[in-house]
XYZ file of C-alpha atoms in Angstrom:
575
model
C 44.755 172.385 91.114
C 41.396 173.365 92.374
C 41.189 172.614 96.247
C 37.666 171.920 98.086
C 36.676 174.538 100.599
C 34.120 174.464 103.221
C 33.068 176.930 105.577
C 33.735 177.894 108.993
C 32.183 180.230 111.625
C 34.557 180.473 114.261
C 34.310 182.734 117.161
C 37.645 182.881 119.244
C 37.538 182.327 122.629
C 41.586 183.475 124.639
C 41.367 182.051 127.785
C 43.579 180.264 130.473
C 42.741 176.944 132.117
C 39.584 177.525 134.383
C 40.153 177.744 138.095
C 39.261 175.357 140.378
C 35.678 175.834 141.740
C 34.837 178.270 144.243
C 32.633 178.025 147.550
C 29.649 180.331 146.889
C 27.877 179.217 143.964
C 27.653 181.546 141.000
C 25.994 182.537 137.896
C 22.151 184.788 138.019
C 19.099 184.222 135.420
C 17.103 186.746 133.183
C 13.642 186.263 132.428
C 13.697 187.579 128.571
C 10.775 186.556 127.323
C 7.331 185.237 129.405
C 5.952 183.771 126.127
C 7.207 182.952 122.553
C 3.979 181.416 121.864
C 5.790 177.741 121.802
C 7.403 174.889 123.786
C 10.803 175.508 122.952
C 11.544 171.544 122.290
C 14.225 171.888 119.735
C 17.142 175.064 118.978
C 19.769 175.954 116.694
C 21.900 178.751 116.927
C 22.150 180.117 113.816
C 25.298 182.451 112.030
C 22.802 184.993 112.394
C 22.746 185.645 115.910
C 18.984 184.320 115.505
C 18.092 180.930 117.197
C 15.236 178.349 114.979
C 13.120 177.052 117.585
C 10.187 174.286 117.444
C 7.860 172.120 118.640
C 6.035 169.737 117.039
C 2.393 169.770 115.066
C 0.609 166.872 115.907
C -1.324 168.532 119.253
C -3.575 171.442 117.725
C -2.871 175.033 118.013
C 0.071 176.818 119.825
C -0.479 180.495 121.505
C 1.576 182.122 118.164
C -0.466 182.636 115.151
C 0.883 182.707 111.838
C 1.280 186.128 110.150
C -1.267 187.581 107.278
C -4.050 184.760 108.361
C -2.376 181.535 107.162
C -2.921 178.536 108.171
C -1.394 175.198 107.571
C -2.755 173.592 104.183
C -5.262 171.031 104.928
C -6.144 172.336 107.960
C -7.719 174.530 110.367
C -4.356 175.448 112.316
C -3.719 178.944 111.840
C -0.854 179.029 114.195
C 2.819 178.389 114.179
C 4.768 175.673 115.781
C 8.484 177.131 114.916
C 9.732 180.777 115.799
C 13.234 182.577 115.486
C 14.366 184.065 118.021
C 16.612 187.216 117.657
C 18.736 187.947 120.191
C 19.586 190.963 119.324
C 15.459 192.708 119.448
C 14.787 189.649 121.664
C 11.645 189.018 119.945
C 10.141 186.229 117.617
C 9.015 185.573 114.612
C 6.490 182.882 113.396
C 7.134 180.040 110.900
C 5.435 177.686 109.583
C 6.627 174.086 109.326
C 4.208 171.771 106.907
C 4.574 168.329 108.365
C 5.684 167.031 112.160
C 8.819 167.641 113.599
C 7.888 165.801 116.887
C 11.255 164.282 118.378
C 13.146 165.079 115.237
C 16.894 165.801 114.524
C 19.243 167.970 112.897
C 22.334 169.275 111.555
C 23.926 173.040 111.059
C 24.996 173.025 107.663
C 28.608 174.514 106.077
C 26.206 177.475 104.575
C 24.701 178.030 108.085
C 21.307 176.341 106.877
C 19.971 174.295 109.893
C 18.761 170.769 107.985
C 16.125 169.001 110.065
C 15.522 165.033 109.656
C 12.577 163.347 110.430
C 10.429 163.181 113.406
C 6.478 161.829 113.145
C 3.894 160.071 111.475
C 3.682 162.391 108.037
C 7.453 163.838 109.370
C 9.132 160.444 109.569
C 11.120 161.263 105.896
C 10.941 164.300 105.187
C 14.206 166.844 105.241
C 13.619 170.056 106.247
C 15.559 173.308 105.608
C 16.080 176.787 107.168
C 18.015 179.256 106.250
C 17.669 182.511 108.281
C 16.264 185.865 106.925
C 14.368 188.552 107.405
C 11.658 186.771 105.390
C 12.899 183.168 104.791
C 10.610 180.194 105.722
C 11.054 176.458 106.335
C 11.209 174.500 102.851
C 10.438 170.646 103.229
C 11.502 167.706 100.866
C 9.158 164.837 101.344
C 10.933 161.757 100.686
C 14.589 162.905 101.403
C 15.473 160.200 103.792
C 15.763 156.329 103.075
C 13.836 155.152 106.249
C 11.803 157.000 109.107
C 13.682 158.873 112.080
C 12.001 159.489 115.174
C 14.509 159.888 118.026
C 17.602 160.109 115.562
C 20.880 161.430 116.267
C 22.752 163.681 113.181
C 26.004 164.623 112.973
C 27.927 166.921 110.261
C 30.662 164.956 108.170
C 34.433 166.004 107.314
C 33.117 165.972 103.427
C 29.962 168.643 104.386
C 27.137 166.417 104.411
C 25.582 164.592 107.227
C 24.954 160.902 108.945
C 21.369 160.557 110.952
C 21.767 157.714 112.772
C 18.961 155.357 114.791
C 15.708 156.206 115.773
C 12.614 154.516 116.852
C 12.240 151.049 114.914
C 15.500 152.084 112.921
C 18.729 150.397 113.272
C 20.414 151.865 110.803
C 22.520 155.468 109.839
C 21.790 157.202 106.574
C 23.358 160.156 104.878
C 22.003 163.527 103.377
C 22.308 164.860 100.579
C 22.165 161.204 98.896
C 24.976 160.789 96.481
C 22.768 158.578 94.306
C 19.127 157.991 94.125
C 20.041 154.172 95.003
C 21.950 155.011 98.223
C 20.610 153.394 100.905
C 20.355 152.885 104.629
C 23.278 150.015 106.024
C 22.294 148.152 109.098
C 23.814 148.950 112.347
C 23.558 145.792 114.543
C 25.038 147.703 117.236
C 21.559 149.790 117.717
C 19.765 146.582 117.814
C 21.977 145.035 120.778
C 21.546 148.268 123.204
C 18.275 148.386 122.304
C 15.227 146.654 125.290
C 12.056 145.501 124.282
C 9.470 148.156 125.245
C 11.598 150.343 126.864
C 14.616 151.201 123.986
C 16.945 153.147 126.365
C 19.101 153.754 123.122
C 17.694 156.158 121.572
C 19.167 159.656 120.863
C 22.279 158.036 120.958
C 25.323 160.306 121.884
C 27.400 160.380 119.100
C 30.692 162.346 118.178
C 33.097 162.483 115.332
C 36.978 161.371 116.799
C 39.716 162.783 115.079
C 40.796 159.871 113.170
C 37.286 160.072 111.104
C 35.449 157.405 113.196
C 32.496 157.717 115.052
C 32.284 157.399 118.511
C 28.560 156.038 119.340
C 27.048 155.203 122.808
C 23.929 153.736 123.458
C 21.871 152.600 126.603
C 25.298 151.393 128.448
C 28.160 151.139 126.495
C 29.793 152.468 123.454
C 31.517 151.525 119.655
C 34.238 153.431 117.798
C 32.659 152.987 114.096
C 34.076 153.484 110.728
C 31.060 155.092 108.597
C 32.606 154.739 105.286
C 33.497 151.041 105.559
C 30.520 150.017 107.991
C 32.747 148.308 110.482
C 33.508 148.641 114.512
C 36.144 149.075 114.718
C 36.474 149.440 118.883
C 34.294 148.086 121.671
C 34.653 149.978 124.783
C 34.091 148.393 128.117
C 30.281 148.927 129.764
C 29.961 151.844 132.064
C 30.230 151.224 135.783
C 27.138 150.383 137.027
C 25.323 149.207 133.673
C 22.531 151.575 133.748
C 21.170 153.263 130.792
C 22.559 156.718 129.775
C 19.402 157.072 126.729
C 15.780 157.967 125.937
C 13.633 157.535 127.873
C 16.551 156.717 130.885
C 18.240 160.716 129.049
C 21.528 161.157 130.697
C 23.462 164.229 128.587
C 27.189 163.485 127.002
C 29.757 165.676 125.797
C 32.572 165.656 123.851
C 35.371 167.255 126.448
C 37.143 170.674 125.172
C 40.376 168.767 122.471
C 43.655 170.626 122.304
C 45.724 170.750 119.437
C 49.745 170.594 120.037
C 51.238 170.345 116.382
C 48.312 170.111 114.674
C 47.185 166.889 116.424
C 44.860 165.864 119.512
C 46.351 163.841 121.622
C 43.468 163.078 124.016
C 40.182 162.476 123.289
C 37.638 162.311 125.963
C 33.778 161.891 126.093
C 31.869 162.896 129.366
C 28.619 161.474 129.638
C 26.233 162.472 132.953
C 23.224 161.404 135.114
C 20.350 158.755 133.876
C 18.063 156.916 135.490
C 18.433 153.027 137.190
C 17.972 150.347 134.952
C 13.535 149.758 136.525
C 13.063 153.459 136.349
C 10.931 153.324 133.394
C 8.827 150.390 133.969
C 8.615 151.450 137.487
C 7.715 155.464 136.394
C 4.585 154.267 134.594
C 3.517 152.489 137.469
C 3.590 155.509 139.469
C 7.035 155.020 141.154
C 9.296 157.395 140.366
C 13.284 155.751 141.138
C 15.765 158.701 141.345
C 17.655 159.635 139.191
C 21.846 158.854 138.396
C 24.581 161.379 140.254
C 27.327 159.749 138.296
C 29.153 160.784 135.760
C 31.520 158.681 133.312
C 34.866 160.285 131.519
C 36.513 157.605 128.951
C 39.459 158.351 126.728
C 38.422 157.635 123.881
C 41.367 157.493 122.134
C 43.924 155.486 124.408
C 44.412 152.282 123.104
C 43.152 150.727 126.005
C 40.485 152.872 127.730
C 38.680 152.856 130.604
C 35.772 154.598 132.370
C 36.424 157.012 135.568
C 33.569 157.581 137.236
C 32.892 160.588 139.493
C 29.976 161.453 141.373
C 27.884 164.920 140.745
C 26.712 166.975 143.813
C 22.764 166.243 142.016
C 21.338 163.466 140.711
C 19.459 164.253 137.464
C 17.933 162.880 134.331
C 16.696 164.961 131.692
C 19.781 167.776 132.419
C 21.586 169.103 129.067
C 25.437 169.616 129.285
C 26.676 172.804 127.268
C 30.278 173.378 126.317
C 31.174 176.876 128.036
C 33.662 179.568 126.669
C 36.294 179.178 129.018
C 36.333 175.304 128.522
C 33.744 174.498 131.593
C 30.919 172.455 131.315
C 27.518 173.305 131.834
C 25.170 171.255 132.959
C 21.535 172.298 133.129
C 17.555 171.836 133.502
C 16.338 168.147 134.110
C 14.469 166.374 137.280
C 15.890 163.996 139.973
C 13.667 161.275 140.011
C 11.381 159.397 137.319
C 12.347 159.321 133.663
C 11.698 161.055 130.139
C 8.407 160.749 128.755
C 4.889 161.928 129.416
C 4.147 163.046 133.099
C 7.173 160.243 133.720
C 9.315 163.149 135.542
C 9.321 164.434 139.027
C 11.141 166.640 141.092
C 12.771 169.339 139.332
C 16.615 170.063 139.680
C 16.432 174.119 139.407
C 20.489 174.285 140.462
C 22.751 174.140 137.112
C 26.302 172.737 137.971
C 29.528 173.522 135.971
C 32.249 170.991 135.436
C 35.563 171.874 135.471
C 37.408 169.073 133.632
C 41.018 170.306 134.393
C 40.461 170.567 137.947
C 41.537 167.194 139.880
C 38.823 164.684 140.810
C 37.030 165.675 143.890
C 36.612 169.168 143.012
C 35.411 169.323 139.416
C 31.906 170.493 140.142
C 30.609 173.991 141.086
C 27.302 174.681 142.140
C 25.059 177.746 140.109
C 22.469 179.634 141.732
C 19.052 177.756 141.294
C 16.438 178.867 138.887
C 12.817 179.283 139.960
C 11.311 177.796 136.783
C 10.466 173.684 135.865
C 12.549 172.728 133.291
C 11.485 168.822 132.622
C 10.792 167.148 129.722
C 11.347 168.139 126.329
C 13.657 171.679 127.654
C 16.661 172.713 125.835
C 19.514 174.841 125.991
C 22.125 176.853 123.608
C 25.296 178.890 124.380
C 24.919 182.180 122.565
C 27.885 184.074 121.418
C 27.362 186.638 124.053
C 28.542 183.918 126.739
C 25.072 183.310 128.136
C 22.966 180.464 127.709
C 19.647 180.670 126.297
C 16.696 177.907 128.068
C 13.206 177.307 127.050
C 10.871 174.738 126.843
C 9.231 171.800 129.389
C 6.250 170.501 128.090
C 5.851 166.935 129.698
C 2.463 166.498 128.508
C 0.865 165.086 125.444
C -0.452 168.250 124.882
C -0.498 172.246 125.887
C -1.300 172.129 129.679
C -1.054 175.375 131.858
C -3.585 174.487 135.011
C -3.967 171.335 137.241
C -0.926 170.005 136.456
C 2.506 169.477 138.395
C 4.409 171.223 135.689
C 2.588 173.374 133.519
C 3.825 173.765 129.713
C 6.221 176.293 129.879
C 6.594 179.036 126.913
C 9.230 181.547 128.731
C 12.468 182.127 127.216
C 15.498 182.614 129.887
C 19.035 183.231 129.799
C 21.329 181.833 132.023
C 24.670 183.811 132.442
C 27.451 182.117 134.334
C 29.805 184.101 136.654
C 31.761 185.003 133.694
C 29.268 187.754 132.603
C 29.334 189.373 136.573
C 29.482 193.426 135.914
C 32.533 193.012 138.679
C 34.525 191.385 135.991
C 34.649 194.455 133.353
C 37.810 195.325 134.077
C 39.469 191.866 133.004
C 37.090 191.166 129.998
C 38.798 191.431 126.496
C 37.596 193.156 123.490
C 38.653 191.838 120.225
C 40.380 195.206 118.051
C 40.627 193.007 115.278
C 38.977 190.938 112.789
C 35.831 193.045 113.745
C 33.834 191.553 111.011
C 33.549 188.034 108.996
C 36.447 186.810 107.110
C 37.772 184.115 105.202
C 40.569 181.305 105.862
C 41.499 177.329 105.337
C 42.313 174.741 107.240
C 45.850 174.996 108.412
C 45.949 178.956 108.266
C 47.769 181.013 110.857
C 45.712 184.137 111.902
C 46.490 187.166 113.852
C 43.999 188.105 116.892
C 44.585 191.348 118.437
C 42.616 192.037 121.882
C 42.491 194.749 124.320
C 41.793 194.250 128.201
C 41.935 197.119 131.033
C 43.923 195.011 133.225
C 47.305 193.511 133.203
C 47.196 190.528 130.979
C 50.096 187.511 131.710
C 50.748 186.538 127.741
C 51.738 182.654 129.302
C 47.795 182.468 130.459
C 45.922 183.131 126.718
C 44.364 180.744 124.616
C 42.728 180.707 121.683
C 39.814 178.063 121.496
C 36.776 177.529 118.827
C 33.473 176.241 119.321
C 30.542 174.701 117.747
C 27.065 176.033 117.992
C 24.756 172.430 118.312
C 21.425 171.012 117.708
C 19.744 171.006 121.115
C 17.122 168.580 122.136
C 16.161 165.964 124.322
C 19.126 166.582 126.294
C 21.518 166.257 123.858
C 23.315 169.065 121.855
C 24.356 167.402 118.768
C 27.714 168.425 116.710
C 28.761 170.464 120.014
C 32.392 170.628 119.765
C 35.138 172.764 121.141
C 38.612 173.319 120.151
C 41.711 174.897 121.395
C 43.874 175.962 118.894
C 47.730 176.002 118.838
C 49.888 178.960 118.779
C 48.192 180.571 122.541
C 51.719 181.075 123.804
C 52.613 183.599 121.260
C 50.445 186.271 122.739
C 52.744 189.347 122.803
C 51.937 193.002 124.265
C 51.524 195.523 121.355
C 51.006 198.610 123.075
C 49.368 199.698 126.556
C 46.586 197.100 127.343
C 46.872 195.939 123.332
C 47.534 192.855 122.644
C 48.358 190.452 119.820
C 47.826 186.671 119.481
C 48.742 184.419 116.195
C 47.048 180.714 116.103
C 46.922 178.294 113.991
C 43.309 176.883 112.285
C 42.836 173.232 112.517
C 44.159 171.207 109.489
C 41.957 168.688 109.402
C 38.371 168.116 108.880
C 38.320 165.008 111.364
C 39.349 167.771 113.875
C 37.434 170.618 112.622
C 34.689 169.673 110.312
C 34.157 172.381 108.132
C 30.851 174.437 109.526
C 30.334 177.322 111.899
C 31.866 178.054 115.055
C 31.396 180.902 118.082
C 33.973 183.176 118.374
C 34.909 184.736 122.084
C 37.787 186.036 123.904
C 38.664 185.155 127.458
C 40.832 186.495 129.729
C 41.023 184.980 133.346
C 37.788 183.027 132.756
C 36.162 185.975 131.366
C 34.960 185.803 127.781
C 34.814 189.366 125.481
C 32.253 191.349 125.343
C 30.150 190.494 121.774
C 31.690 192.458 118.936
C 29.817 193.163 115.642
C 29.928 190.082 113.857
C 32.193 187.614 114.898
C 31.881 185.241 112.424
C 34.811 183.659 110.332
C 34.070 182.144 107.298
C 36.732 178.811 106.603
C 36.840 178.326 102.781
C 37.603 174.340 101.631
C 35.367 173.583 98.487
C 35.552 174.359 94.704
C 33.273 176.654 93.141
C 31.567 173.639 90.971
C 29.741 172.669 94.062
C 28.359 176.105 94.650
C 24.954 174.652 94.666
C 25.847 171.904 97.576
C 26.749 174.712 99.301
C 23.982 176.779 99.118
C 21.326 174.321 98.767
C 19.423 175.464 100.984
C 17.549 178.905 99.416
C 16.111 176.270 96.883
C 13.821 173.702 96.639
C 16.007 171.316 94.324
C 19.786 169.721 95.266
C 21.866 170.783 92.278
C 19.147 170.023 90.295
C 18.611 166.918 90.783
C 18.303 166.368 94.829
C 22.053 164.582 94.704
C 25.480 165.626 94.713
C 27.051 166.048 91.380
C 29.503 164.119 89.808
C 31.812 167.237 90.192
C 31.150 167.165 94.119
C 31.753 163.508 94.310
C 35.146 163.900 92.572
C 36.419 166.607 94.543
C 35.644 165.570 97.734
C 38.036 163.095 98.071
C 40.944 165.369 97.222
């Protein structure tokens, strides 16, 4: 019997539950680049150790031409409005994107193709696709969504395809790749309930896949447990404390908390979802009253058959901050203002102090002040964990166009990296270095895999874990398809030799837990990830070689021909 196979990047992560916080705050910033000739309102880590960054096309030229003298066709915009970033060099290279990707969405594919939905006016349906090389370029398929999405949220599917959900003036989900040319957009009366006339405060909604295959979705104040397949809610869960909005243009951040596996299933499921803005904040912001911003945070079990919001209060308000799964399980949160809302010059006072959340710690003490950074990051900034440990920021741009004089915050074009306390030089001696696999390999769902790690200091074998994490689609404060697992089998760590050490773990056997994709790969000892090795990348396999061409779509401007998934696909998938 031929058995699907998808793929996974996963780069291991051995750690031990996170310490409580400590008094002085930690974590330092590195200016690595003063320009990259964009706003960097949208990234993707890619399996590249490159990171797809863009703006949007809709405001004239950018400070990056395009290489060789092109320009856009039909028009006189010679410069780019996407770059990649590689870390490694840490320089940039131009792209060039043909329609607007303004406020658009997207999804990291099984192949490690970043597909891009939507965004504006000639955007609104076209699917976008990059695939990273030294000299690839963004393809674009006009019509390859049902309706417009503006403000949509994606997220990748247990079969390898993806679900964009909402957007501006759409209250509906859709899939991509289409299984049939007649597939088309179901309703989704939930986006129409959380959504307020001229205001929305539902938009972007934070969604994440639970490990029984629904969707969890929240929206403005509250939250559904949704089966895609059958269209149905299947759970309503209560209304946060408080009732105020969570959404664009109100952007709170939400996470989806780190999920251990104990014999092969998760038994707790919990969402996190931080800051916002008051329910007036909007109407009031573009009246020239800027209402400060949320310091609460709500953590719901998700999957407890009767579940309830805890709410705890953050040492900063903020609204517009992004929250980052870390390594070693913590939480980042990051960039964002503390009073007004998101939206054109609709955000004041800008919270430069990142916090980490420490989710094991008791309530009280969860949160751990960073050192502050000295540059704006408002509207439209993002954020992605590399797989060096440090966290990569750009962007703020609240204007309607480029503005770098007379303004309260200028557009910003600097790329930064943040690097938590982790990444201190003081911590050499306890940071492991993985011996072996060194480079990319193969395995399935359910596997059991050897990890073998060296670490200068004495290493307690009871205090290793093994954990797995998604790289996501950053923007507008939300990382999309962020995810991070820890994986059973920790407690086998055994010494090999003198400061050698061996670890087998177990890969997660199902795609509601795992959906087949890429994942970062790091090693942590004491709350101190490994130093970056080669290529940590591990490739999953899960698919049969007749839908080759779903896989690797993306070098190609047709979908198996035909811009839909075969027959063969359809057949197997359900296997």
């Amino acid at each position: 019997m031929t058995f699907p196979f998808f793929l996974f990047y996963i780069f291991l992560i051995l750690l031990h539950a996170p310490p409580c916080p400590a008094a002085a705050p930690g974590g330092s910033w590195s200016l690595l680049l003063p320009s990259i000739g964009i706003s960097a309102m949208h990234m993707q880590l890619l399996p590249t150790d490159r990171v797809v960054i863009y703006d949007r096309t809709d405001f004239g030229a950018s400070n990056i031409s395009l290489p060789y003298g092109k320009c856009r066709p039909n028009t006189t915009d010679c410069t780019a409005h996407s770059v990649e970033y590689d870390v490694a060099s840490n320089s940039v290279r131009p792209l060039m994107v043909l329609t607007d990707v303004w406020c658009s969405s997207g999804t990291l594919m099984p192949d490690g193709s970043l597909v891009q939905t939507g965004g504006w006016n000639d955007g609104d349906h076209v699917v976008r696709v990059y695939k990273s090389c030294d000299g690839c370029d963004w393809q674009e398929i006009p019509s390859g969504l049902s309706q417009q999405r503006w403000y949509a949220t994606n997220h990748l599917l247990p079969d390898g395809r993806q679900i964009i959900i909402g957007g501006r003036r759409s209250f509906s989900y859709e899939f991509y790749p289409k299984i049939s040319a007649t597939e088309n957009a179901p309703s989704l009366p939930f986006l129409v309930q959380t959504n307020e006339p001229d205001i929305e405060n539902n938009l972007y909604p934070f969604v994440f896949l639970n490990t029984d295959g629904n969707f969890f979705i929240y929206a403005n104040d509250r939250a559904i447990l949704f089966d895609y397949v059958r269209n149905q809610v299947i759970k309503t869960y209560p209304t946060i404390p408080g009732g105020d909005p969570r959404n664009y243009p109100s952007t709170g951040s939400a996470v989806l908390l780190p999920m251990r596996i104990v014999q092969g299933e998760v038994a707790s499921v919990e969402v996190l979802i931080c800051g916002g803005a008051p329910k007036e904040a909007y109407i009031n912001a573009n009246k020239g009253k800027f209402d400060g911003a949320l310091d609460t945070c709500g953590r719901i079990t998700i999957s407890d058959p009767d579940p309830q919001w805890v709410m705890e209060t953050m040492p900063l308000a903020r609204v517009m901050g992004d929250m980052l799964l870390l390594p070693n399980g913590g939480v980042l949160i990051i960039n964002g203002g503390a009073t007004g809302v998101a939206g054109w010059e609709l955000g004041r006072d800008p919270v430069l102090t990142p916090l980490i959340y420490n989710p094991d710690c008791p309530v009280g003490s969860r949160f751990e002040m960073q050192n502050p950074n000295t540059i704006p990051r408002m509207y439209h900034s993002t954020a992605v964990l590399l797989r060096d440990g440090r966290v990569l920021v750009g962007g703020s741009n609240p204007h309607d166009k480029y503005e770098f004089s007379d303004v309260l915050y200028p557009t910003e074009l600097s790329l930064e990296a943040f690097l938590p306390a982790y990444l201190d030089p003081g911590s050499s001696g306890l940071r492991p270095k993985v011996i072996s696999p060194k480079t990319r390999f193969k395995v399935q769902h359910g596997q059991r895999m050897n990890i073998w790690f060296k670490v200068s200091c004495p290493v307690d074998p009871n205090r290793v874990l093994v954990t797995m994490v998604a790289p996501p689609f950053n923007t507008h404060s939300f990382s999309m398809n962020q995810r991070l697992l820890i994986l059973e089998g920790g407690n086998t760590t055994t010494a090999i030799a003198k400061s050698h050490y061996k670890v087998t773990v177990t890969v997660p056997t199902s795609g509601n837990i795992a959906p087949a994709g890429n994942y970062i790969l790091f090693v942590v000892h004491q709350d101190i990830p490994s130093e970056v090795m080669d290529d940590n990348a591990l490739r999953i396999k899960w698919a049969p070689e007749s839908i080759k061409c779903f896989l690797e779509l993306f070098g190609r401007d047709q979908y198996c021909g035909d811009g839909y998934l075969s027959d063969d696909y359809r057949s197997q998938s359900t296997l």
